[in-house]
């Protein structure tokens, strides 16, 4: 059969079939006219390749498996793919948890604006801010993984504690948690800010400028901290939960949080 007939039989496009042939995964007979003739065996080899590809197995591993009679090698390939799939499942579970959390913050961003809560965070969070001048290659690698990061901001803890009027400078950047830093092998430098595990005082605030905010936005969280006699254990971090672009000027809703400690 010709390549079109093979494509019709397997529902795999001709470009993919050609690619597999060029990589040595399919070995049809080349006729005198230059065209390749595929056999019934090629139908099932092609379907088997598709099955392995659906498992996520790289083509290079499939080719090596085809070229060896050692069953241990092929078993090792399956073990490797099982381990990678299980790791992917864990990553997807974390993504679902993150989506659920962000959805919850989205739902609360209007009704509970400035409502102060205490939350416990189990993992260290890392933030990187372009205004701090990190190495461009390091920043680039973080940006390449933006799907598992959040848009974040930073407010100096002294501004939270002391400034009650006017504008407070803020820094915008991106952040993520320790598990993903390890998984993606994201580089860490002294210019990357760490927020350790612990209890955090948090609230959702609304800002219209990613460079500065009104000090009044921080009144509820500052009052809560003072009323409960907490001390500040970190700068303020946060993550973007919603953008309101219904008017000319965009408005940003951030879930901000600051590490708290009991006064001795």
PDB file of C-alpha atoms in Angstrom:
ATOM      1  CA  UNK A   1       0.000   0.000   0.000  1.00  0.00           C
ATOM      2  CA  UNK A   2       1.147   3.581  -0.571  1.00  0.00           C
ATOM      3  CA  UNK A   3       1.516   6.233   2.112  1.00  0.00           C
ATOM      4  CA  UNK A   4      -1.968   7.650   1.548  1.00  0.00           C
ATOM      5  CA  UNK A   5      -3.540   4.222   2.019  1.00  0.00           C
ATOM      6  CA  UNK A   6      -1.479   3.673   5.184  1.00  0.00           C
ATOM      7  CA  UNK A   7      -2.598   7.060   6.475  1.00  0.00           C
ATOM      8  CA  UNK A   8      -6.241   6.171   5.802  1.00  0.00           C
ATOM      9  CA  UNK A   9      -5.869   2.837   7.592  1.00  0.00           C
ATOM     10  CA  UNK A  10      -4.260   4.262  10.719  1.00  0.00           C
ATOM     11  CA  UNK A  11      -5.649   7.826  10.834  1.00  0.00           C
ATOM     12  CA  UNK A  12      -2.088   9.099  11.142  1.00  0.00           C
ATOM     13  CA  UNK A  13      -1.120  11.887   8.776  1.00  0.00           C
ATOM     14  CA  UNK A  14       1.388  11.399   5.980  1.00  0.00           C
ATOM     15  CA  UNK A  15       3.892  13.903   7.406  1.00  0.00           C
ATOM     16  CA  UNK A  16       4.134  11.898  10.622  1.00  0.00           C
ATOM     17  CA  UNK A  17       4.538   8.645   8.710  1.00  0.00           C
ATOM     18  CA  UNK A  18       7.365  10.163   6.630  1.00  0.00           C
ATOM     19  CA  UNK A  19       9.007  11.404   9.826  1.00  0.00           C
ATOM     20  CA  UNK A  20       8.901   7.906  11.337  1.00  0.00           C
ATOM     21  CA  UNK A  21      10.376   6.440   8.153  1.00  0.00           C
ATOM     22  CA  UNK A  22      13.232   8.952   8.130  1.00  0.00           C
ATOM     23  CA  UNK A  23      13.984   8.108  11.770  1.00  0.00           C
ATOM     24  CA  UNK A  24      14.150   4.395  10.945  1.00  0.00           C
ATOM     25  CA  UNK A  25      11.003   3.434  12.827  1.00  0.00           C
ATOM     26  CA  UNK A  26       9.271   2.326   9.633  1.00  0.00           C
ATOM     27  CA  UNK A  27      11.251   0.489   6.962  1.00  0.00           C
ATOM     28  CA  UNK A  28       9.121   0.127   3.846  1.00  0.00           C
ATOM     29  CA  UNK A  29      10.414  -1.190   0.552  1.00  0.00           C
ATOM     30  CA  UNK A  30      11.291   1.483  -1.995  1.00  0.00           C
ATOM     31  CA  UNK A  31       9.982   0.590  -5.451  1.00  0.00           C
ATOM     32  CA  UNK A  32      11.817   1.225  -8.720  1.00  0.00           C
ATOM     33  CA  UNK A  33       9.735   4.352  -9.276  1.00  0.00           C
ATOM     34  CA  UNK A  34      11.062   5.826  -6.002  1.00  0.00           C
ATOM     35  CA  UNK A  35       7.831   5.494  -4.033  1.00  0.00           C
ATOM     36  CA  UNK A  36       7.655   3.500  -0.815  1.00  0.00           C
ATOM     37  CA  UNK A  37       5.436   0.467  -0.482  1.00  0.00           C
ATOM     38  CA  UNK A  38       4.084  -0.233   2.991  1.00  0.00           C
ATOM     39  CA  UNK A  39       3.023  -3.661   4.209  1.00  0.00           C
ATOM     40  CA  UNK A  40       0.285  -4.916   6.511  1.00  0.00           C
ATOM     41  CA  UNK A  41       2.969  -5.274   9.179  1.00  0.00           C
ATOM     42  CA  UNK A  42       3.700  -1.549   8.877  1.00  0.00           C
ATOM     43  CA  UNK A  43       0.073  -0.815   9.822  1.00  0.00           C
ATOM     44  CA  UNK A  44       0.488  -2.430  13.213  1.00  0.00           C
ATOM     45  CA  UNK A  45       4.015  -1.174  13.759  1.00  0.00           C
ATOM     46  CA  UNK A  46       2.695   2.337  13.131  1.00  0.00           C
ATOM     47  CA  UNK A  47      -0.213   1.851  15.530  1.00  0.00           C
ATOM     48  CA  UNK A  48       2.196   0.499  18.140  1.00  0.00           C
ATOM     49  CA  UNK A  49       4.402   3.559  17.746  1.00  0.00           C
ATOM     50  CA  UNK A  50       1.364   5.789  18.198  1.00  0.00           C
ATOM     51  CA  UNK A  51       0.454   3.899  21.371  1.00  0.00           C
ATOM     52  CA  UNK A  52       3.949   4.377  22.783  1.00  0.00           C
ATOM     53  CA  UNK A  53       3.910   8.042  21.808  1.00  0.00           C
ATOM     54  CA  UNK A  54       0.587   8.445  23.617  1.00  0.00           C
ATOM     55  CA  UNK A  55       2.364   7.094  26.681  1.00  0.00           C
ATOM     56  CA  UNK A  56       4.809   9.957  26.259  1.00  0.00           C
ATOM     57  CA  UNK A  57       7.752   7.818  25.171  1.00  0.00           C
ATOM     58  CA  UNK A  58      10.311   9.757  23.089  1.00  0.00           C
ATOM     59  CA  UNK A  59      10.910   8.569  19.533  1.00  0.00           C
ATOM     60  CA  UNK A  60      14.602   7.995  20.240  1.00  0.00           C
ATOM     61  CA  UNK A  61      13.722   5.571  23.039  1.00  0.00           C
ATOM     62  CA  UNK A  62      11.260   3.769  20.783  1.00  0.00           C
ATOM     63  CA  UNK A  63      13.892   3.383  18.085  1.00  0.00           C
ATOM     64  CA  UNK A  64      16.391   1.952  20.585  1.00  0.00           C
ATOM     65  CA  UNK A  65      13.739  -0.444  21.857  1.00  0.00           C
ATOM     66  CA  UNK A  66      13.086  -1.628  18.291  1.00  0.00           C
ATOM     67  CA  UNK A  67      16.803  -2.208  17.721  1.00  0.00           C
ATOM     68  CA  UNK A  68      17.481  -4.356  20.794  1.00  0.00           C
ATOM     69  CA  UNK A  69      16.419  -7.823  21.816  1.00  0.00           C
ATOM     70  CA  UNK A  70      17.075  -7.117  25.495  1.00  0.00           C
ATOM     71  CA  UNK A  71      13.758  -7.195  27.309  1.00  0.00           C
ATOM     72  CA  UNK A  72      15.367  -5.586  30.371  1.00  0.00           C
ATOM     73  CA  UNK A  73      16.039  -2.461  28.336  1.00  0.00           C
ATOM     74  CA  UNK A  74      12.430  -2.231  27.235  1.00  0.00           C
ATOM     75  CA  UNK A  75      11.182  -2.858  30.785  1.00  0.00           C
ATOM     76  CA  UNK A  76      13.475  -0.051  31.975  1.00  0.00           C
ATOM     77  CA  UNK A  77      11.887   2.262  29.422  1.00  0.00           C
ATOM     78  CA  UNK A  78       8.445   1.490  30.826  1.00  0.00           C
ATOM     79  CA  UNK A  79       9.695   2.024  34.376  1.00  0.00           C
ATOM     80  CA  UNK A  80      11.082   5.388  33.375  1.00  0.00           C
ATOM     81  CA  UNK A  81       7.848   6.396  31.662  1.00  0.00           C
ATOM     82  CA  UNK A  82       5.780   5.269  34.658  1.00  0.00           C
ATOM     83  CA  UNK A  83       7.951   7.387  36.984  1.00  0.00           C
ATOM     84  CA  UNK A  84       7.679  10.417  34.689  1.00  0.00           C
ATOM     85  CA  UNK A  85       3.914   9.977  34.378  1.00  0.00           C
ATOM     86  CA  UNK A  86       3.488   9.716  38.141  1.00  0.00           C
ATOM     87  CA  UNK A  87       5.545  12.889  38.556  1.00  0.00           C
ATOM     88  CA  UNK A  88       3.352  14.582  35.952  1.00  0.00           C
ATOM     89  CA  UNK A  89       0.232  13.506  37.830  1.00  0.00           C
ATOM     90  CA  UNK A  90       1.594  15.094  41.003  1.00  0.00           C
ATOM     91  CA  UNK A  91       2.390  18.267  39.075  1.00  0.00           C
ATOM     92  CA  UNK A  92      -1.125  18.357  37.633  1.00  0.00           C
ATOM     93  CA  UNK A  93      -2.617  17.808  41.087  1.00  0.00           C
ATOM     94  CA  UNK A  94      -0.686  20.830  42.324  1.00  0.00           C
ATOM     95  CA  UNK A  95      -1.901  22.814  39.330  1.00  0.00           C
ATOM     96  CA  UNK A  96      -5.504  21.860  40.103  1.00  0.00           C
ATOM     97  CA  UNK A  97      -4.999  22.917  43.719  1.00  0.00           C
ATOM     98  CA  UNK A  98      -3.539  26.206  42.527  1.00  0.00           C
ATOM     99  CA  UNK A  99      -6.439  26.754  40.131  1.00  0.00           C
ATOM    100  CA  UNK A 100      -8.971  26.055  42.870  1.00  0.00           C
ATOM    101  CA  UNK A 101      -7.199  28.456  45.206  1.00  0.00           C
ATOM    102  CA  UNK A 102      -7.029  31.174  42.561  1.00  0.00           C
ATOM    103  CA  UNK A 103     -10.693  30.630  41.705  1.00  0.00           C
ATOM    104  CA  UNK A 104     -11.569  31.032  45.380  1.00  0.00           C
ATOM    105  CA  UNK A 105      -9.604  34.258  45.599  1.00  0.00           C
ATOM    106  CA  UNK A 106     -11.278  35.429  42.391  1.00  0.00           C
ATOM    107  CA  UNK A 107     -14.715  34.839  43.884  1.00  0.00           C
ATOM    108  CA  UNK A 108     -13.751  36.647  47.081  1.00  0.00           C
ATOM    109  CA  UNK A 109     -11.912  39.540  45.454  1.00  0.00           C
ATOM    110  CA  UNK A 110     -15.013  41.761  45.383  1.00  0.00           C
ATOM    111  CA  UNK A 111     -17.125  40.635  48.313  1.00  0.00           C
ATOM    112  CA  UNK A 112     -14.238  40.381  50.773  1.00  0.00           C
ATOM    113  CA  UNK A 113     -12.024  43.248  49.684  1.00  0.00           C
ATOM    114  CA  UNK A 114      -9.645  44.122  52.556  1.00  0.00           C
ATOM    115  CA  UNK A 115     -10.972  41.326  54.777  1.00  0.00           C
ATOM    116  CA  UNK A 116      -8.031  40.123  56.869  1.00  0.00           C
ATOM    117  CA  UNK A 117      -7.352  36.423  57.420  1.00  0.00           C
ATOM    118  CA  UNK A 118      -4.626  34.236  58.910  1.00  0.00           C
ATOM    119  CA  UNK A 119      -3.333  31.521  56.585  1.00  0.00           C
ATOM    120  CA  UNK A 120      -0.633  28.906  57.001  1.00  0.00           C
ATOM    121  CA  UNK A 121       1.716  28.295  54.068  1.00  0.00           C
ATOM    122  CA  UNK A 122       3.682  25.053  54.130  1.00  0.00           C
ATOM    123  CA  UNK A 123       6.208  25.853  51.424  1.00  0.00           C
ATOM    124  CA  UNK A 124       8.765  28.565  50.874  1.00  0.00           C
ATOM    125  CA  UNK A 125       7.783  31.063  48.173  1.00  0.00           C
ATOM    126  CA  UNK A 126      10.335  32.714  45.905  1.00  0.00           C
ATOM    127  CA  UNK A 127       9.838  36.054  44.153  1.00  0.00           C
ATOM    128  CA  UNK A 128      11.959  37.652  41.454  1.00  0.00           C
ATOM    129  CA  UNK A 129      11.566  41.343  40.603  1.00  0.00           C
ATOM    130  CA  UNK A 130      12.950  42.812  37.352  1.00  0.00           C
ATOM    131  CA  UNK A 131      13.493  46.174  39.085  1.00  0.00           C
ATOM    132  CA  UNK A 132      16.058  44.498  41.377  1.00  0.00           C
ATOM    133  CA  UNK A 133      18.271  43.887  38.341  1.00  0.00           C
ATOM    134  CA  UNK A 134      18.555  40.079  38.300  1.00  0.00           C
ATOM    135  CA  UNK A 135      20.714  38.425  35.662  1.00  0.00           C
ATOM    136  CA  UNK A 136      18.836  38.507  32.346  1.00  0.00           C
ATOM    137  CA  UNK A 137      19.366  34.777  31.708  1.00  0.00           C
ATOM    138  CA  UNK A 138      17.996  33.898  35.143  1.00  0.00           C
ATOM    139  CA  UNK A 139      14.973  36.140  34.667  1.00  0.00           C
ATOM    140  CA  UNK A 140      14.426  34.635  31.212  1.00  0.00           C
ATOM    141  CA  UNK A 141      14.325  31.088  32.608  1.00  0.00           C
ATOM    142  CA  UNK A 142      11.746  32.137  35.191  1.00  0.00           C
ATOM    143  CA  UNK A 143       9.625  33.816  32.519  1.00  0.00           C
ATOM    144  CA  UNK A 144       9.761  30.664  30.402  1.00  0.00           C
ATOM    145  CA  UNK A 145       7.967  28.903  33.270  1.00  0.00           C
ATOM    146  CA  UNK A 146       5.306  31.568  33.799  1.00  0.00           C
ATOM    147  CA  UNK A 147       2.558  28.912  33.566  1.00  0.00           C
ATOM    148  CA  UNK A 148       3.558  27.704  37.027  1.00  0.00           C
ATOM    149  CA  UNK A 149       4.331  31.131  38.469  1.00  0.00           C
ATOM    150  CA  UNK A 150       2.156  33.978  39.668  1.00  0.00           C
ATOM    151  CA  UNK A 151       2.276  37.712  39.060  1.00  0.00           C
ATOM    152  CA  UNK A 152       3.428  39.063  42.390  1.00  0.00           C
ATOM    153  CA  UNK A 153       4.225  42.273  44.215  1.00  0.00           C
ATOM    154  CA  UNK A 154       6.467  43.340  47.062  1.00  0.00           C
ATOM    155  CA  UNK A 155       5.987  45.984  49.749  1.00  0.00           C
ATOM    156  CA  UNK A 156       8.702  46.772  52.264  1.00  0.00           C
ATOM    157  CA  UNK A 157       7.583  45.691  55.735  1.00  0.00           C
ATOM    158  CA  UNK A 158       8.679  49.043  57.152  1.00  0.00           C
ATOM    159  CA  UNK A 159       6.273  50.797  54.800  1.00  0.00           C
ATOM    160  CA  UNK A 160       3.485  48.543  56.068  1.00  0.00           C
ATOM    161  CA  UNK A 161       4.385  49.276  59.676  1.00  0.00           C
ATOM    162  CA  UNK A 162       5.083  52.997  59.463  1.00  0.00           C
ATOM    163  CA  UNK A 163       3.509  54.678  56.422  1.00  0.00           C
ATOM    164  CA  UNK A 164      -0.104  55.737  56.977  1.00  0.00           C
ATOM    165  CA  UNK A 165      -0.592  58.455  54.333  1.00  0.00           C
ATOM    166  CA  UNK A 166       0.335  59.093  50.734  1.00  0.00           C
ATOM    167  CA  UNK A 167       1.812  56.602  48.304  1.00  0.00           C
ATOM    168  CA  UNK A 168       3.807  53.488  49.113  1.00  0.00           C
ATOM    169  CA  UNK A 169       6.257  52.169  46.505  1.00  0.00           C
ATOM    170  CA  UNK A 170       5.714  48.607  45.339  1.00  0.00           C
ATOM    171  CA  UNK A 171       7.651  46.242  43.100  1.00  0.00           C
ATOM    172  CA  UNK A 172       6.021  43.873  40.628  1.00  0.00           C
ATOM    173  CA  UNK A 173       7.474  40.563  39.534  1.00  0.00           C
ATOM    174  CA  UNK A 174       6.751  36.856  39.398  1.00  0.00           C
ATOM    175  CA  UNK A 175       6.884  34.180  42.077  1.00  0.00           C
ATOM    176  CA  UNK A 176       6.445  30.477  42.657  1.00  0.00           C
ATOM    177  CA  UNK A 177       6.792  27.837  45.351  1.00  0.00           C
ATOM    178  CA  UNK A 178       9.694  25.646  46.376  1.00  0.00           C
ATOM    179  CA  UNK A 179       8.360  22.424  44.809  1.00  0.00           C
ATOM    180  CA  UNK A 180       8.305  24.008  41.361  1.00  0.00           C
ATOM    181  CA  UNK A 181      11.680  25.714  41.798  1.00  0.00           C
ATOM    182  CA  UNK A 182      13.143  22.236  42.380  1.00  0.00           C
ATOM    183  CA  UNK A 183      11.169  20.575  39.600  1.00  0.00           C
ATOM    184  CA  UNK A 184      12.055  23.170  36.958  1.00  0.00           C
ATOM    185  CA  UNK A 185      15.569  23.675  38.340  1.00  0.00           C
ATOM    186  CA  UNK A 186      14.985  27.417  38.493  1.00  0.00           C
ATOM    187  CA  UNK A 187      18.156  29.293  39.452  1.00  0.00           C
ATOM    188  CA  UNK A 188      18.210  31.049  42.823  1.00  0.00           C
ATOM    189  CA  UNK A 189      20.386  34.067  43.549  1.00  0.00           C
ATOM    190  CA  UNK A 190      20.659  36.551  46.425  1.00  0.00           C
ATOM    191  CA  UNK A 191      18.386  38.910  44.464  1.00  0.00           C
ATOM    192  CA  UNK A 192      15.519  36.403  44.621  1.00  0.00           C
ATOM    193  CA  UNK A 193      13.394  37.064  47.700  1.00  0.00           C
ATOM    194  CA  UNK A 194      12.360  34.134  49.909  1.00  0.00           C
ATOM    195  CA  UNK A 195       9.206  33.906  51.987  1.00  0.00           C
ATOM    196  CA  UNK A 196       9.467  30.949  54.383  1.00  0.00           C
ATOM    197  CA  UNK A 197       6.697  28.647  55.553  1.00  0.00           C
ATOM    198  CA  UNK A 198       4.629  29.916  58.458  1.00  0.00           C
ATOM    199  CA  UNK A 199       1.549  31.871  59.416  1.00  0.00           C
ATOM    200  CA  UNK A 200       0.724  34.846  57.261  1.00  0.00           C
ATOM    201  CA  UNK A 201      -1.697  37.709  57.694  1.00  0.00           C
ATOM    202  CA  UNK A 202      -3.422  38.173  54.330  1.00  0.00           C
ATOM    203  CA  UNK A 203      -5.993  40.300  52.577  1.00  0.00           C
ATOM    204  CA  UNK A 204      -7.136  41.176  49.076  1.00  0.00           C
ATOM    205  CA  UNK A 205      -6.383  44.713  48.007  1.00  0.00           C
ATOM    206  CA  UNK A 206      -7.239  46.722  44.907  1.00  0.00           C
ATOM    207  CA  UNK A 207      -4.573  48.820  43.187  1.00  0.00           C
ATOM    208  CA  UNK A 208      -4.527  50.865  39.991  1.00  0.00           C
ATOM    209  CA  UNK A 209      -0.760  51.246  39.696  1.00  0.00           C
ATOM    210  CA  UNK A 210       1.876  48.532  39.879  1.00  0.00           C
ATOM    211  CA  UNK A 211       4.516  51.020  41.004  1.00  0.00           C
ATOM    212  CA  UNK A 212       2.780  52.557  44.027  1.00  0.00           C
ATOM    213  CA  UNK A 213      -0.379  52.184  46.077  1.00  0.00           C
ATOM    214  CA  UNK A 214      -2.318  54.332  48.494  1.00  0.00           C
ATOM    215  CA  UNK A 215      -1.253  53.735  52.071  1.00  0.00           C
ATOM    216  CA  UNK A 216      -4.945  53.489  52.968  1.00  0.00           C
ATOM    217  CA  UNK A 217      -5.072  50.099  51.186  1.00  0.00           C
ATOM    218  CA  UNK A 218      -2.972  48.640  53.983  1.00  0.00           C
ATOM    219  CA  UNK A 219      -4.957  50.047  56.914  1.00  0.00           C
ATOM    220  CA  UNK A 220      -7.075  46.904  57.546  1.00  0.00           C
ATOM    221  CA  UNK A 221      -4.101  44.515  57.597  1.00  0.00           C
ATOM    222  CA  UNK A 222      -1.959  46.975  59.610  1.00  0.00           C
ATOM    223  CA  UNK A 223      -4.712  47.460  62.198  1.00  0.00           C
ATOM    224  CA  UNK A 224      -5.238  43.704  62.494  1.00  0.00           C
ATOM    225  CA  UNK A 225      -1.539  43.113  63.113  1.00  0.00           C
ATOM    226  CA  UNK A 226      -1.371  45.856  65.735  1.00  0.00           C
ATOM    227  CA  UNK A 227      -4.572  44.766  67.492  1.00  0.00           C
ATOM    228  CA  UNK A 228      -3.306  41.191  67.812  1.00  0.00           C
ATOM    229  CA  UNK A 229       0.208  42.283  68.836  1.00  0.00           C
ATOM    230  CA  UNK A 230       2.004  40.546  66.000  1.00  0.00           C
ATOM    231  CA  UNK A 231       5.442  41.454  64.688  1.00  0.00           C
ATOM    232  CA  UNK A 232       6.354  41.376  61.023  1.00  0.00           C
ATOM    233  CA  UNK A 233       8.591  38.520  59.901  1.00  0.00           C
ATOM    234  CA  UNK A 234       8.902  39.431  56.227  1.00  0.00           C
ATOM    235  CA  UNK A 235       8.153  41.997  53.588  1.00  0.00           C
ATOM    236  CA  UNK A 236       4.732  41.865  51.994  1.00  0.00           C
ATOM    237  CA  UNK A 237       4.340  39.505  49.043  1.00  0.00           C
ATOM    238  CA  UNK A 238       1.233  38.710  47.064  1.00  0.00           C
ATOM    239  CA  UNK A 239      -0.175  37.348  43.858  1.00  0.00           C
ATOM    240  CA  UNK A 240      -2.501  38.673  41.223  1.00  0.00           C
ATOM    241  CA  UNK A 241      -5.991  37.146  41.364  1.00  0.00           C
ATOM    242  CA  UNK A 242      -7.921  39.391  38.987  1.00  0.00           C
ATOM    243  CA  UNK A 243      -7.620  42.225  36.479  1.00  0.00           C
ATOM    244  CA  UNK A 244     -10.545  44.578  36.016  1.00  0.00           C
ATOM    245  CA  UNK A 245     -10.300  46.230  32.605  1.00  0.00           C
ATOM    246  CA  UNK A 246     -13.917  47.314  32.387  1.00  0.00           C
ATOM    247  CA  UNK A 247     -12.809  50.961  32.447  1.00  0.00           C
ATOM    248  CA  UNK A 248     -10.016  52.893  30.783  1.00  0.00           C
ATOM    249  CA  UNK A 249      -7.649  52.422  33.725  1.00  0.00           C
ATOM    250  CA  UNK A 250      -7.003  48.772  34.662  1.00  0.00           C
ATOM    251  CA  UNK A 251      -7.388  47.771  38.290  1.00  0.00           C
ATOM    252  CA  UNK A 252      -5.476  44.902  39.851  1.00  0.00           C
ATOM    253  CA  UNK A 253      -6.617  42.713  42.720  1.00  0.00           C
ATOM    254  CA  UNK A 254      -3.815  41.136  44.720  1.00  0.00           C
ATOM    255  CA  UNK A 255      -3.929  38.657  47.581  1.00  0.00           C
ATOM    256  CA  UNK A 256      -1.190  40.116  49.750  1.00  0.00           C
ATOM    257  CA  UNK A 257       0.341  38.449  52.768  1.00  0.00           C
ATOM    258  CA  UNK A 258       3.013  39.095  55.359  1.00  0.00           C
ATOM    259  CA  UNK A 259       4.699  36.640  57.728  1.00  0.00           C
ATOM    260  CA  UNK A 260       3.652  37.257  61.341  1.00  0.00           C
ATOM    261  CA  UNK A 261       5.156  36.304  64.669  1.00  0.00           C
ATOM    262  CA  UNK A 262       3.907  36.664  68.205  1.00  0.00           C
ATOM    263  CA  UNK A 263       5.601  39.316  70.267  1.00  0.00           C
ATOM    264  CA  UNK A 264       7.786  37.901  73.038  1.00  0.00           C
TER     265      UNK A 264
END
